[in-house]
Amino acid sequence: MGKQLAQSFMAALILCGSMVLTAAPDQVLDAEGHPALRKDLQVSEAGEKKVKALSSFAEALAIAKEKKKITPEVIDGLLECLRYDPNAAEPLQLLLSEWGKAKELKDCTERLLPLAQANPSALRLNVVTASVLKQSGRDAEACTLLEKSLDSLNEKSMQEQPFADLVLILSELYLDAGRWEDGDRLFSKAFELESWRNDFTLLRGALIFYGRASLAAPDNDGFWFLFSSSREHCKRLFEKTLTRLEDLCSKRYYPAGDFIPILEICRETGQAERGRDFILENILSSPSDINSLSFLATFYYEDGDYNNSLRLWQRIFHKNKLNPVYYYELGRSALRARQYRDAINAFEWFLISNPDHPGALYQMGLAYFEMHMYWKALSKFSKLESPEGLYMAAISHRELGQFVDAASCLERAEKLARENGREDFLNKEFYLSYAFICEKAGMLEKGTAPLVKILAANPQDDEVSNFLGYTWADNDVNLDQAEQFIRNALKVKPDEAAYLDSLAWLFFRKGKNKEALETIEKALKREDSIPDSVISDHAGDIFAAAGKMEKAIHYWSLALTNYSEDTNQDKIAAKITANGGTPPPYKKFK
């Protein structure tokens, strides 16, 4: 601020001369305290106002320099300058800077609005005031202000940059108000002018207007040309504007960041590929432009094309290995492209300069997890004091068979989520995982208690009903209530193989072998040719109880070779051997 004040102060001195601050011996002050012009000088009324404006500006800056801050007295002086010269840029800039820092939008609008209303042809003042009104939610007032300003403009004013700013803000207001025809007329008026016909920023604004209007406008109003709806008309103009922008971008280079709004509207309107082509054109114009390459890599990533994103980040990385951000983005894309070793290498380099970066630690942990390197994954997740990090630490402990440690991590994750108001994190999936882990840790009641609460609030949740019913049946507890929960699940999905298996297993636990056999056969009919490992294991036990040993060994063998963490391979192999069979070769995962 000090530098800005000094520069403005010097500018005022140069413009005004010493007469602004110190009256010459033969000068007198006018009634308002400003240096009066000598009567023998012929100065127009406009010129006299300009002098008074500069005088007010210089005086305000002198006070600011003395006080080393913008005081209310300085603000009054800057506003007085604008009253004399509403087109003055420097006072307006200083006022906005001060009000912006203080976040005093109301004061800003109340003091600028009368000035803007009194001077509709002062484009910059009206555009700034309308912008502040829009930020304050006073769209109707902003719209009226800009429309009056637009009506007051002459052809010369419409060649200046503030005119383009007016068009862009007013088009946003029209869009929000659903005034499609007014927005269309506004852009038509702007593009009639030679100076704006091929202006990138204005064409981009038109593209956004027509694109969003084509999604929101009525489809059956016949508003334009009698036979066309507002939506169809806007679609045609969107396509026309997009083609004009494509032609413009094929002829010259634009900074990559300028394309962000274009990409967003192209995505919204289902034209993502054409949006991508804008960046490709840029890269062809400037193949060594890292910004454009980065932009395209990010676009591919956000579009789910992780392999192309990874290839581009690798290319960028080879051009500049000193920027840590490139290591991070390379790792992120490699992880999503399932190139886990590449992801780990990239994050390792990134963490050298950012050792505590939670995003890098978490994603590096995920890469190790996907490579089944659970101890390595734990070494990263354990550094994160976040619900997500603790949850993945729990899952890593689970994969290592450390169920007590896993349960402890989930309890810490739950506590942390509650402390941070992250109730969304504590969803059904979280508590299903918690129940599974607690059961394995020998804490059945503790793990199932949250599920009972979930069902009390939502008894129609078939997934939780089946999970809780099966868990109780598998542990031979609360069998009658377990049966009710499983039957509730089957009411929602009567043909779900997993739910039928749960009911068959419950019958088996109750000693109802006939019902168990009938139900497991229904479940098997609804499964693939190779059933789920748990269903196969249950089928083997139920067929064995029914004296159908050949079938029992067949299904036990399927369960043995089709691994699941919910089955015990050694126990299944022992059952096959005990009943005269030969266990097939199987790989032990834990």
Coordinates of C-alpha atoms in Angstrom, one line a residue:
M1 CA 0.0 0.0 0.0
G2 CA 2.9 2.4 0.9
K3 CA 4.4 2.0 -2.6
Q4 CA 1.1 2.4 -4.3
L5 CA 0.4 5.6 -2.3
A6 CA 3.8 7.0 -3.1
Q7 CA 3.3 6.4 -6.9
S8 CA -0.2 7.8 -6.9
F9 CA 1.1 10.8 -4.9
M10 CA 3.8 11.5 -7.4
A11 CA 1.3 11.2 -10.3
A12 CA -1.0 13.7 -8.7
L13 CA 1.9 16.2 -8.1
I14 CA 3.0 15.9 -11.8
L15 CA -0.6 16.3 -13.0
C16 CA -1.6 19.1 -10.7
G17 CA 1.7 21.0 -10.2
S18 CA 2.5 22.9 -7.1
M19 CA -0.8 24.8 -7.3
V20 CA -2.6 21.8 -5.9
L21 CA -0.9 21.7 -2.6
T22 CA 0.4 25.2 -2.2
A23 CA -1.4 28.3 -3.5
A24 CA 0.8 30.8 -5.3
P25 CA 1.0 34.3 -3.8
D26 CA -1.5 35.6 -6.3
Q27 CA -4.0 32.7 -5.9
V28 CA -7.0 32.5 -3.7
L29 CA -9.1 29.6 -2.6
D30 CA -12.6 29.1 -3.8
A31 CA -15.6 28.6 -1.5
E32 CA -14.9 24.8 -1.3
G33 CA -11.3 25.4 -0.3
H34 CA -9.8 24.5 -3.7
P35 CA -7.2 26.7 -5.4
A36 CA -9.2 29.1 -7.6
L37 CA -8.2 29.6 -11.2
R38 CA -7.1 33.1 -12.2
K39 CA -9.9 34.9 -14.0
D40 CA -7.6 35.7 -16.9
L41 CA -7.3 32.0 -17.8
Q42 CA -10.0 30.5 -20.1
V43 CA -10.8 27.1 -18.6
S44 CA -13.9 25.1 -19.4
E45 CA -16.2 23.9 -16.7
A46 CA -15.1 20.3 -17.4
G47 CA -11.5 21.4 -17.1
E48 CA -12.2 23.1 -13.8
K49 CA -13.8 20.0 -12.4
K50 CA -10.7 18.0 -13.5
V51 CA -8.5 20.3 -11.6
K52 CA -10.7 20.1 -8.5
A53 CA -10.7 16.3 -8.8
L54 CA -6.9 16.2 -9.0
S55 CA -6.6 18.6 -6.1
S56 CA -8.9 16.4 -4.0
F57 CA -6.9 13.3 -5.0
A58 CA -3.6 14.9 -4.1
E59 CA -4.9 16.2 -0.7
A60 CA -6.3 12.7 0.1
L61 CA -3.0 11.1 -0.8
A62 CA -1.0 13.6 1.3
I63 CA -3.1 12.7 4.3
A64 CA -2.7 9.0 3.7
K65 CA 1.1 9.5 3.4
E66 CA 1.2 11.4 6.6
K67 CA -1.0 8.9 8.5
K68 CA 0.6 5.9 6.7
K69 CA -2.9 4.4 6.2
I70 CA -6.2 5.1 4.5
T71 CA -8.3 6.9 7.1
P72 CA -12.0 7.9 6.8
E73 CA -10.8 11.4 5.9
V74 CA -8.8 9.9 3.0
I75 CA -11.8 7.9 1.8
D76 CA -14.0 11.1 1.8
G77 CA -11.3 12.8 -0.3
L78 CA -11.2 10.0 -2.8
L79 CA -14.9 10.0 -3.1
E80 CA -14.9 13.8 -3.6
C81 CA -12.4 13.3 -6.4
L82 CA -14.8 10.9 -8.1
R83 CA -17.6 13.4 -7.7
Y84 CA -15.6 15.8 -9.8
D85 CA -14.2 13.2 -12.2
P86 CA -16.3 10.0 -12.2
N87 CA -14.0 8.5 -14.8
A88 CA -10.9 8.7 -12.6
A89 CA -9.3 5.3 -12.2
E90 CA -6.8 5.7 -9.4
P91 CA -9.2 6.9 -6.6
L92 CA -11.6 4.1 -7.5
Q93 CA -8.8 1.6 -7.3
L94 CA -7.6 2.8 -3.9
L95 CA -11.2 2.8 -2.6
L96 CA -11.8 -0.8 -3.8
S97 CA -8.5 -2.0 -2.3
E98 CA -9.3 -0.5 1.1
W99 CA -12.9 -1.7 1.2
G100 CA -11.9 -5.1 -0.1
K101 CA -9.4 -5.5 2.7
A102 CA -12.0 -4.4 5.3
K103 CA -14.7 -6.6 3.6
E104 CA -17.1 -3.7 3.9
L105 CA -19.2 -4.4 0.8
K106 CA -22.2 -2.5 2.2
D107 CA -20.3 0.7 2.8
C108 CA -18.7 0.3 -0.7
T109 CA -22.1 0.0 -2.5
E110 CA -23.9 2.7 -0.5
R111 CA -21.2 5.3 -1.2
L112 CA -20.5 4.4 -4.8
L113 CA -24.0 3.7 -6.0
P114 CA -25.2 7.4 -5.9
L115 CA -22.1 8.4 -7.8
A116 CA -22.7 5.7 -10.4
Q117 CA -26.4 6.5 -10.8
A118 CA -25.6 10.2 -11.3
N119 CA -23.0 9.4 -14.0
P120 CA -24.2 6.5 -16.2
S121 CA -21.6 7.2 -18.9
A122 CA -18.8 6.7 -16.4
L123 CA -18.3 3.1 -17.5
R124 CA -15.6 2.0 -15.1
L125 CA -17.4 3.4 -12.1
N126 CA -20.7 1.7 -13.1
V127 CA -19.1 -1.6 -13.9
V128 CA -17.3 -1.7 -10.5
T129 CA -20.4 -0.6 -8.6
A130 CA -22.5 -3.3 -10.4
S131 CA -19.9 -5.9 -9.6
V132 CA -20.1 -5.0 -5.9
L133 CA -23.9 -5.0 -6.0
K134 CA -23.8 -8.5 -7.6
Q135 CA -21.5 -9.8 -4.9
S136 CA -23.9 -8.4 -2.3
G137 CA -26.8 -10.3 -3.9
R138 CA -28.4 -7.1 -5.3
D139 CA -28.7 -8.4 -8.8
A140 CA -31.7 -6.4 -9.9
E141 CA -30.1 -3.1 -8.9
A142 CA -26.8 -4.1 -10.6
C143 CA -28.8 -5.0 -13.8
T144 CA -30.7 -1.7 -13.8
L145 CA -27.5 0.3 -13.3
L146 CA -25.6 -1.4 -16.2
E147 CA -28.6 -1.1 -18.5
K148 CA -28.8 2.6 -17.9
S149 CA -25.0 2.9 -18.4
L150 CA -25.3 0.9 -21.7
D151 CA -28.0 3.3 -23.0
S152 CA -25.9 6.3 -22.3
L153 CA -22.8 5.2 -24.2
N154 CA -21.5 6.7 -27.4
E155 CA -19.6 4.8 -30.1
K156 CA -16.3 5.9 -28.7
S157 CA -17.0 4.6 -25.2
M158 CA -18.0 1.3 -26.6
Q159 CA -14.5 0.8 -28.0
E160 CA -13.0 0.9 -24.5
Q161 CA -12.2 -2.1 -22.2
P162 CA -14.8 -1.2 -19.6
F163 CA -17.5 -1.8 -22.2
A164 CA -16.5 -5.4 -22.6
D165 CA -16.5 -5.7 -18.8
L166 CA -20.0 -4.3 -18.7
V167 CA -21.2 -6.8 -21.3
L168 CA -19.7 -9.8 -19.4
I169 CA -21.2 -8.8 -16.1
L170 CA -24.6 -7.9 -17.5
S171 CA -24.7 -11.2 -19.4
E172 CA -24.1 -13.1 -16.2
L173 CA -27.0 -11.2 -14.6
Y174 CA -29.3 -11.9 -17.6
L175 CA -28.3 -15.6 -17.4
D176 CA -29.1 -15.8 -13.7
A177 CA -32.4 -14.1 -14.3
G178 CA -33.3 -16.3 -17.2
R179 CA -33.4 -13.4 -19.6
W180 CA -32.1 -15.3 -22.6
E181 CA -33.4 -12.8 -25.3
D182 CA -31.8 -9.8 -23.5
G183 CA -28.5 -11.6 -23.2
D184 CA -28.6 -12.5 -26.9
R185 CA -29.3 -8.9 -27.9
L186 CA -26.5 -7.7 -25.7
F187 CA -23.9 -9.9 -27.4
S188 CA -25.3 -9.2 -30.8
K189 CA -24.8 -5.4 -30.1
A190 CA -21.2 -6.0 -28.9
F191 CA -20.2 -8.2 -31.9
E192 CA -21.6 -5.6 -34.4
L193 CA -18.6 -3.5 -33.4
E194 CA -15.4 -4.3 -35.4
S195 CA -13.2 -3.9 -32.4
W196 CA -15.0 -6.7 -30.4
R197 CA -15.9 -9.1 -33.2
N198 CA -12.9 -11.3 -32.6
D199 CA -12.2 -10.5 -29.0
F200 CA -11.3 -13.8 -27.2
T201 CA -12.6 -12.7 -23.8
L202 CA -15.9 -11.5 -25.1
L203 CA -16.4 -14.6 -27.3
R204 CA -15.6 -16.8 -24.3
G205 CA -18.3 -14.9 -22.3
A206 CA -20.8 -15.4 -25.1
L207 CA -19.9 -19.1 -25.2
I208 CA -20.6 -19.5 -21.5
F209 CA -23.9 -17.5 -21.8
Y210 CA -25.2 -19.5 -24.7
G211 CA -23.9 -22.8 -23.3
R212 CA -25.6 -22.4 -19.9
A213 CA -28.7 -21.0 -21.5
S214 CA -28.9 -24.0 -23.8
L215 CA -29.1 -26.2 -20.7
A216 CA -31.6 -24.0 -18.7
A217 CA -33.8 -22.3 -21.2
P218 CA -37.3 -23.6 -22.1
D219 CA -37.5 -26.2 -24.8
N220 CA -41.0 -25.5 -26.0
D221 CA -41.6 -21.7 -25.9
G222 CA -41.0 -20.9 -29.6
F223 CA -39.5 -17.7 -28.4
W224 CA -37.3 -16.9 -31.4
F225 CA -38.2 -17.1 -35.1
L226 CA -41.6 -18.6 -34.2
F227 CA -40.4 -22.2 -34.9
S228 CA -37.5 -22.3 -32.6
S229 CA -37.4 -22.7 -28.8
S230 CA -35.1 -20.6 -26.6
R231 CA -33.1 -23.7 -25.9
E232 CA -32.6 -24.6 -29.6
H233 CA -31.7 -21.0 -30.5
C234 CA -29.1 -20.9 -27.7
K235 CA -27.7 -24.3 -28.8
R236 CA -27.2 -23.0 -32.3
L237 CA -25.5 -19.8 -31.1
F238 CA -23.3 -21.8 -28.7
E239 CA -22.2 -24.0 -31.6
K240 CA -21.6 -20.9 -33.8
T241 CA -19.6 -19.2 -31.0
L242 CA -17.6 -22.3 -30.3
T243 CA -16.6 -22.5 -34.0
R244 CA -15.5 -18.9 -34.0
L245 CA -13.4 -19.5 -30.9
E246 CA -11.8 -22.5 -32.5
D247 CA -10.9 -20.5 -35.6
L248 CA -9.5 -17.7 -33.5
C249 CA -7.4 -20.1 -31.4
S250 CA -6.0 -21.8 -34.5
K251 CA -4.4 -18.4 -35.5
R252 CA -2.7 -17.4 -32.3
Y253 CA -1.5 -18.5 -28.9
Y254 CA -3.4 -17.8 -25.7
P255 CA -2.3 -18.6 -22.1
A256 CA -3.4 -22.0 -20.9
G257 CA -5.4 -20.6 -18.0
D258 CA -7.6 -18.7 -20.4
F259 CA -9.2 -21.9 -21.4
I260 CA -10.5 -23.0 -17.9
P261 CA -14.0 -21.5 -18.4
I262 CA -14.2 -22.9 -21.9
L263 CA -13.3 -26.4 -20.7
E264 CA -15.9 -26.2 -18.0
I265 CA -18.7 -25.1 -20.3
C266 CA -17.7 -27.7 -22.9
R267 CA -17.9 -30.4 -20.2
E268 CA -21.3 -29.1 -19.1
T269 CA -22.7 -29.2 -22.6
G270 CA -21.2 -32.6 -23.6
Q271 CA -18.5 -31.1 -25.7
A272 CA -15.5 -32.2 -23.6
E273 CA -13.5 -33.4 -26.6
R274 CA -13.8 -30.1 -28.4
G275 CA -12.7 -28.4 -25.2
R276 CA -9.6 -30.6 -25.1
D277 CA -8.8 -29.6 -28.7
F278 CA -8.4 -26.0 -27.7
I279 CA -5.5 -27.0 -25.5
L280 CA -4.1 -29.3 -28.2
E281 CA -4.1 -26.3 -30.6
N282 CA -2.2 -24.3 -28.1
I283 CA 0.4 -27.1 -27.7
L284 CA 0.8 -27.2 -31.5
S285 CA 1.4 -23.4 -31.5
S286 CA 4.0 -23.7 -28.7
P287 CA 5.1 -27.3 -28.2
S288 CA 7.5 -26.4 -25.4
D289 CA 4.8 -24.5 -23.3
I290 CA 4.8 -26.4 -20.0
N291 CA 1.7 -24.5 -18.8
S292 CA -0.3 -25.9 -21.7
L293 CA 1.0 -29.4 -21.3
S294 CA 0.2 -29.2 -17.6
F295 CA -3.2 -27.9 -18.3
L296 CA -3.9 -30.8 -20.8
A297 CA -2.5 -33.4 -18.3
T298 CA -4.9 -32.0 -15.6
F299 CA -7.8 -32.1 -18.1
Y300 CA -7.1 -35.7 -18.9
Y301 CA -6.9 -36.6 -15.2
E302 CA -10.2 -34.9 -14.4
D303 CA -11.8 -36.6 -17.4
G304 CA -10.7 -40.0 -16.1
D305 CA -8.2 -40.6 -18.8
Y306 CA -5.4 -41.4 -16.4
N307 CA -3.0 -43.1 -18.8
N308 CA -2.8 -40.0 -21.1
S309 CA -2.5 -37.8 -18.0
L310 CA 0.4 -39.9 -16.8
R311 CA 2.1 -39.8 -20.2
L312 CA 1.9 -36.0 -20.3
W313 CA 3.2 -35.6 -16.7
Q314 CA 6.1 -37.9 -17.6
R315 CA 6.9 -35.6 -20.6
I316 CA 6.6 -32.5 -18.4
F317 CA 8.7 -34.1 -15.7
H318 CA 11.6 -34.8 -18.1
K319 CA 11.5 -31.1 -19.2
N320 CA 11.7 -29.8 -15.6
K321 CA 12.7 -32.1 -12.7
L322 CA 13.2 -29.3 -10.2
N323 CA 9.5 -28.4 -9.6
P324 CA 8.1 -30.6 -6.7
V325 CA 4.6 -30.1 -8.0
Y326 CA 5.4 -32.1 -11.1
Y327 CA 6.4 -35.1 -8.9
Y328 CA 3.1 -34.9 -7.0
E329 CA 1.0 -34.7 -10.2
L330 CA 3.0 -37.5 -11.7
G331 CA 2.5 -39.7 -8.7
R332 CA -1.2 -38.9 -8.6
S333 CA -1.8 -39.8 -12.2
A334 CA 0.4 -43.0 -11.9
L335 CA -1.7 -44.1 -8.9
R336 CA -4.9 -43.8 -10.8
A337 CA -3.4 -45.4 -13.9
R338 CA -2.4 -48.4 -11.6
Q339 CA 1.3 -47.8 -12.2
Y340 CA 2.0 -48.2 -8.5
R341 CA 5.7 -48.4 -8.6
D342 CA 5.9 -45.2 -10.6
A343 CA 3.5 -43.5 -8.2
I344 CA 5.7 -44.6 -5.2
N345 CA 8.9 -43.3 -6.8
A346 CA 7.3 -39.9 -7.7
F347 CA 5.8 -39.4 -4.2
E348 CA 9.2 -40.4 -2.6
W349 CA 10.9 -37.5 -4.5
F350 CA 8.0 -35.1 -3.6
L351 CA 8.2 -36.0 0.1
I352 CA 11.9 -35.0 0.2
S353 CA 10.9 -31.3 0.0
N354 CA 7.4 -31.8 1.6
P355 CA 7.9 -34.6 4.2
D356 CA 4.6 -34.0 6.0
H357 CA 2.3 -33.5 3.0
P358 CA -0.9 -35.5 3.9
G359 CA -2.0 -36.0 0.3
A360 CA 1.3 -37.5 -0.8
L361 CA 1.6 -39.7 2.3
Y362 CA -2.0 -41.0 1.8
Q363 CA -1.6 -41.7 -1.9
M364 CA 1.8 -43.3 -1.4
G365 CA 0.2 -45.5 1.3
L366 CA -2.6 -46.5 -1.2
A367 CA 0.0 -47.4 -3.8
Y368 CA 1.8 -49.7 -1.3
F369 CA -1.6 -51.1 -0.3
E370 CA -2.5 -52.0 -3.9
M371 CA 0.9 -53.8 -4.2
H372 CA 0.0 -55.8 -1.1
M373 CA 2.9 -54.2 0.8
Y374 CA 0.8 -53.6 3.9
W375 CA 3.6 -52.9 6.3
K376 CA 4.9 -50.2 4.0
A377 CA 1.3 -48.8 3.6
L378 CA 1.0 -48.7 7.4
S379 CA 4.2 -46.7 7.6
K380 CA 2.6 -43.9 5.6
F381 CA -1.0 -44.1 6.9
S382 CA 0.3 -44.1 10.5
K383 CA 1.7 -40.5 10.0
L384 CA -1.8 -39.2 9.2
E385 CA -4.0 -38.0 12.0
S386 CA -7.1 -37.9 9.8
P387 CA -10.2 -40.2 9.6
E388 CA -9.2 -41.3 6.1
G389 CA -5.6 -42.1 7.1
L390 CA -6.7 -44.1 10.3
Y391 CA -9.4 -45.9 8.2
M392 CA -6.8 -47.1 5.7
A393 CA -4.4 -48.0 8.6
A394 CA -7.2 -50.2 10.0
I395 CA -7.7 -51.9 6.6
S396 CA -3.9 -52.5 6.4
H397 CA -3.9 -54.1 9.8
R398 CA -6.9 -56.2 8.7
E399 CA -5.0 -57.5 5.7
L400 CA -2.1 -58.4 8.1
G401 CA -4.6 -60.3 10.4
Q402 CA -4.1 -57.7 13.2
F403 CA -7.7 -57.2 14.0
V404 CA -7.4 -55.7 17.4
D405 CA -5.1 -53.0 16.1
A406 CA -7.5 -52.5 13.2
A407 CA -10.4 -52.0 15.5
S408 CA -8.4 -49.5 17.6
C409 CA -7.6 -47.5 14.4
L410 CA -11.3 -47.4 13.5
E411 CA -12.2 -46.2 17.0
R412 CA -9.7 -43.4 16.7
A413 CA -11.0 -42.5 13.3
E414 CA -14.6 -42.4 14.6
K415 CA -13.5 -40.1 17.5
L416 CA -11.6 -37.8 15.3
A417 CA -14.4 -37.6 12.8
R418 CA -16.9 -36.6 15.5
E419 CA -14.5 -34.0 16.9
N420 CA -14.1 -32.4 13.5
G421 CA -17.8 -32.5 12.6
R422 CA -17.2 -35.2 9.9
E423 CA -20.5 -37.1 10.4
D424 CA -20.5 -37.8 6.7
F425 CA -17.5 -40.0 7.2
L426 CA -19.3 -42.2 9.7
N427 CA -21.5 -43.8 7.1
K428 CA -22.9 -47.3 6.8
E429 CA -19.8 -48.6 5.0
F430 CA -17.6 -47.4 7.9
Y431 CA -19.7 -49.3 10.5
L432 CA -20.0 -52.4 8.3
S433 CA -16.1 -52.5 8.2
Y434 CA -16.0 -51.9 12.0
A435 CA -18.4 -54.7 12.7
F436 CA -16.5 -57.1 10.5
I437 CA -13.1 -56.2 12.1
C438 CA -14.6 -56.3 15.6
E439 CA -16.0 -59.8 15.0
K440 CA -12.6 -61.0 13.9
A441 CA -11.0 -59.4 17.0
G442 CA -13.4 -61.2 19.3
M443 CA -15.5 -58.1 20.0
L444 CA -18.8 -59.1 18.4
E445 CA -21.2 -57.2 20.6
K446 CA -19.1 -54.0 20.3
G447 CA -18.9 -54.2 16.6
T448 CA -22.6 -55.0 15.9
A449 CA -24.0 -52.3 18.3
P450 CA -23.8 -49.5 15.7
L451 CA -25.5 -51.7 13.1
V452 CA -28.4 -52.2 15.5
K453 CA -28.7 -48.4 15.8
I454 CA -28.6 -48.1 12.0
L455 CA -31.5 -50.6 11.6
A456 CA -33.5 -48.9 14.3
A457 CA -33.4 -45.7 12.2
N458 CA -33.7 -47.4 8.8
P459 CA -35.2 -50.9 9.1
Q460 CA -35.5 -51.2 5.3
D461 CA -31.7 -51.3 4.8
D462 CA -31.3 -54.7 3.3
E463 CA -27.5 -54.7 3.2
V464 CA -27.2 -54.0 7.0
S465 CA -30.1 -56.3 7.8
N466 CA -28.4 -59.2 6.0
F467 CA -24.9 -58.4 7.4
L468 CA -26.1 -58.3 11.0
G469 CA -28.3 -61.3 10.6
Y470 CA -25.6 -63.4 9.0
T471 CA -23.0 -62.2 11.5
W472 CA -25.2 -63.4 14.4
A473 CA -26.0 -66.6 12.7
D474 CA -22.3 -67.3 12.0
N475 CA -21.5 -66.8 15.7
D476 CA -24.6 -68.8 16.8
V477 CA -26.2 -66.0 18.8
N478 CA -29.5 -64.2 18.6
L479 CA -30.7 -66.7 16.0
D480 CA -34.4 -65.7 16.0
Q481 CA -33.7 -62.0 15.6
A482 CA -31.0 -62.9 13.0
E483 CA -33.7 -64.8 11.0
Q484 CA -36.0 -61.8 11.1
F485 CA -33.3 -59.5 9.8
I486 CA -32.3 -61.8 7.0
R487 CA -36.0 -62.3 6.0
N488 CA -36.3 -58.5 6.0
A489 CA -33.4 -58.3 3.6
L490 CA -35.0 -60.9 1.3
K491 CA -38.2 -58.9 1.2
V492 CA -36.2 -56.2 -0.5
K493 CA -34.1 -58.5 -2.8
P494 CA -35.7 -62.0 -2.9
D495 CA -33.3 -63.3 -5.5
E496 CA -30.0 -62.1 -3.9
A497 CA -27.7 -65.2 -3.7
A498 CA -25.8 -63.8 -0.6
Y499 CA -29.1 -63.2 1.3
L500 CA -30.3 -66.7 0.4
D501 CA -27.0 -68.1 1.6
S502 CA -27.4 -66.2 4.9
L503 CA -30.8 -67.8 5.4
A504 CA -29.5 -71.3 4.5
W505 CA -26.6 -70.9 7.0
L506 CA -29.1 -69.7 9.7
F507 CA -31.2 -72.8 9.1
F508 CA -28.1 -74.9 9.4
R509 CA -27.2 -73.3 12.7
K510 CA -30.7 -74.0 14.0
G511 CA -30.3 -77.7 12.9
K512 CA -33.0 -77.4 10.2
N513 CA -31.0 -79.3 7.6
K514 CA -33.8 -79.8 5.1
E515 CA -34.6 -76.1 4.9
A516 CA -30.9 -75.3 4.8
L517 CA -30.5 -77.7 1.8
E518 CA -33.4 -76.2 -0.1
T519 CA -32.3 -72.7 0.5
I520 CA -28.6 -73.2 -0.4
E521 CA -29.6 -74.8 -3.7
K522 CA -31.6 -71.7 -4.5
A523 CA -28.6 -69.6 -3.7
L524 CA -26.3 -71.7 -5.9
K525 CA -28.7 -71.4 -8.9
R526 CA -28.4 -67.6 -8.6
E527 CA -24.6 -67.7 -8.4
D528 CA -22.1 -67.9 -11.2
S529 CA -20.6 -71.2 -12.4
I530 CA -17.9 -70.6 -9.7
P531 CA -19.8 -69.5 -6.6
D532 CA -18.5 -67.1 -3.9
S533 CA -16.0 -68.8 -1.6
V534 CA -18.2 -68.4 1.5
I535 CA -21.3 -69.8 -0.3
S536 CA -19.3 -72.7 -1.6
D537 CA -18.0 -73.5 2.0
H538 CA -21.5 -73.3 3.4
A539 CA -22.8 -75.5 0.6
G540 CA -20.1 -78.1 1.4
D541 CA -21.2 -78.2 5.1
I542 CA -24.9 -78.4 4.2
F543 CA -24.5 -81.1 1.6
A544 CA -22.3 -83.1 4.0
A545 CA -25.0 -82.9 6.7
A546 CA -27.5 -84.2 4.1
G547 CA -25.2 -87.1 3.3
K548 CA -24.3 -85.9 -0.2
M549 CA -20.5 -86.2 0.3
E550 CA -19.5 -86.0 -3.4
K551 CA -21.2 -82.6 -3.7
A552 CA -19.8 -81.5 -0.4
I553 CA -16.2 -82.2 -1.5
H554 CA -16.9 -80.5 -4.8
Y555 CA -18.0 -77.2 -3.1
W556 CA -15.3 -77.3 -0.5
S557 CA -12.8 -77.6 -3.2
L558 CA -14.2 -74.6 -5.0
A559 CA -14.1 -72.7 -1.7
L560 CA -10.5 -73.6 -1.2
T561 CA -9.3 -72.5 -4.6
N562 CA -11.5 -69.4 -4.8
Y563 CA -9.9 -67.4 -1.9
S564 CA -11.8 -65.1 0.4
E565 CA -10.6 -63.5 3.6
D566 CA -13.9 -64.7 5.1
T567 CA -13.0 -68.3 4.9
N568 CA -10.3 -70.4 6.6
Q569 CA -8.4 -72.4 4.0
D570 CA -6.7 -74.8 6.3
K571 CA -10.0 -75.8 8.0
I572 CA -11.6 -76.3 4.6
A573 CA -8.7 -78.5 3.5
A574 CA -9.1 -80.5 6.7
K575 CA -12.8 -81.1 6.0
I576 CA -12.0 -82.5 2.5
T577 CA -9.3 -84.8 3.9
A578 CA -11.6 -86.0 6.8
N579 CA -14.3 -87.0 4.4
G580 CA -12.0 -89.0 2.1
G581 CA -11.2 -86.3 -0.5
T582 CA -7.9 -84.8 -1.7
P583 CA -7.6 -81.1 -1.3
P584 CA -6.7 -79.3 -4.5
P585 CA -3.5 -77.2 -4.5
Y586 CA -4.2 -73.8 -3.0
K587 CA -2.2 -70.7 -2.3
K588 CA -2.2 -69.4 1.3
F589 CA -2.5 -65.7 1.4
K590 CA -2.0 -65.2 5.1

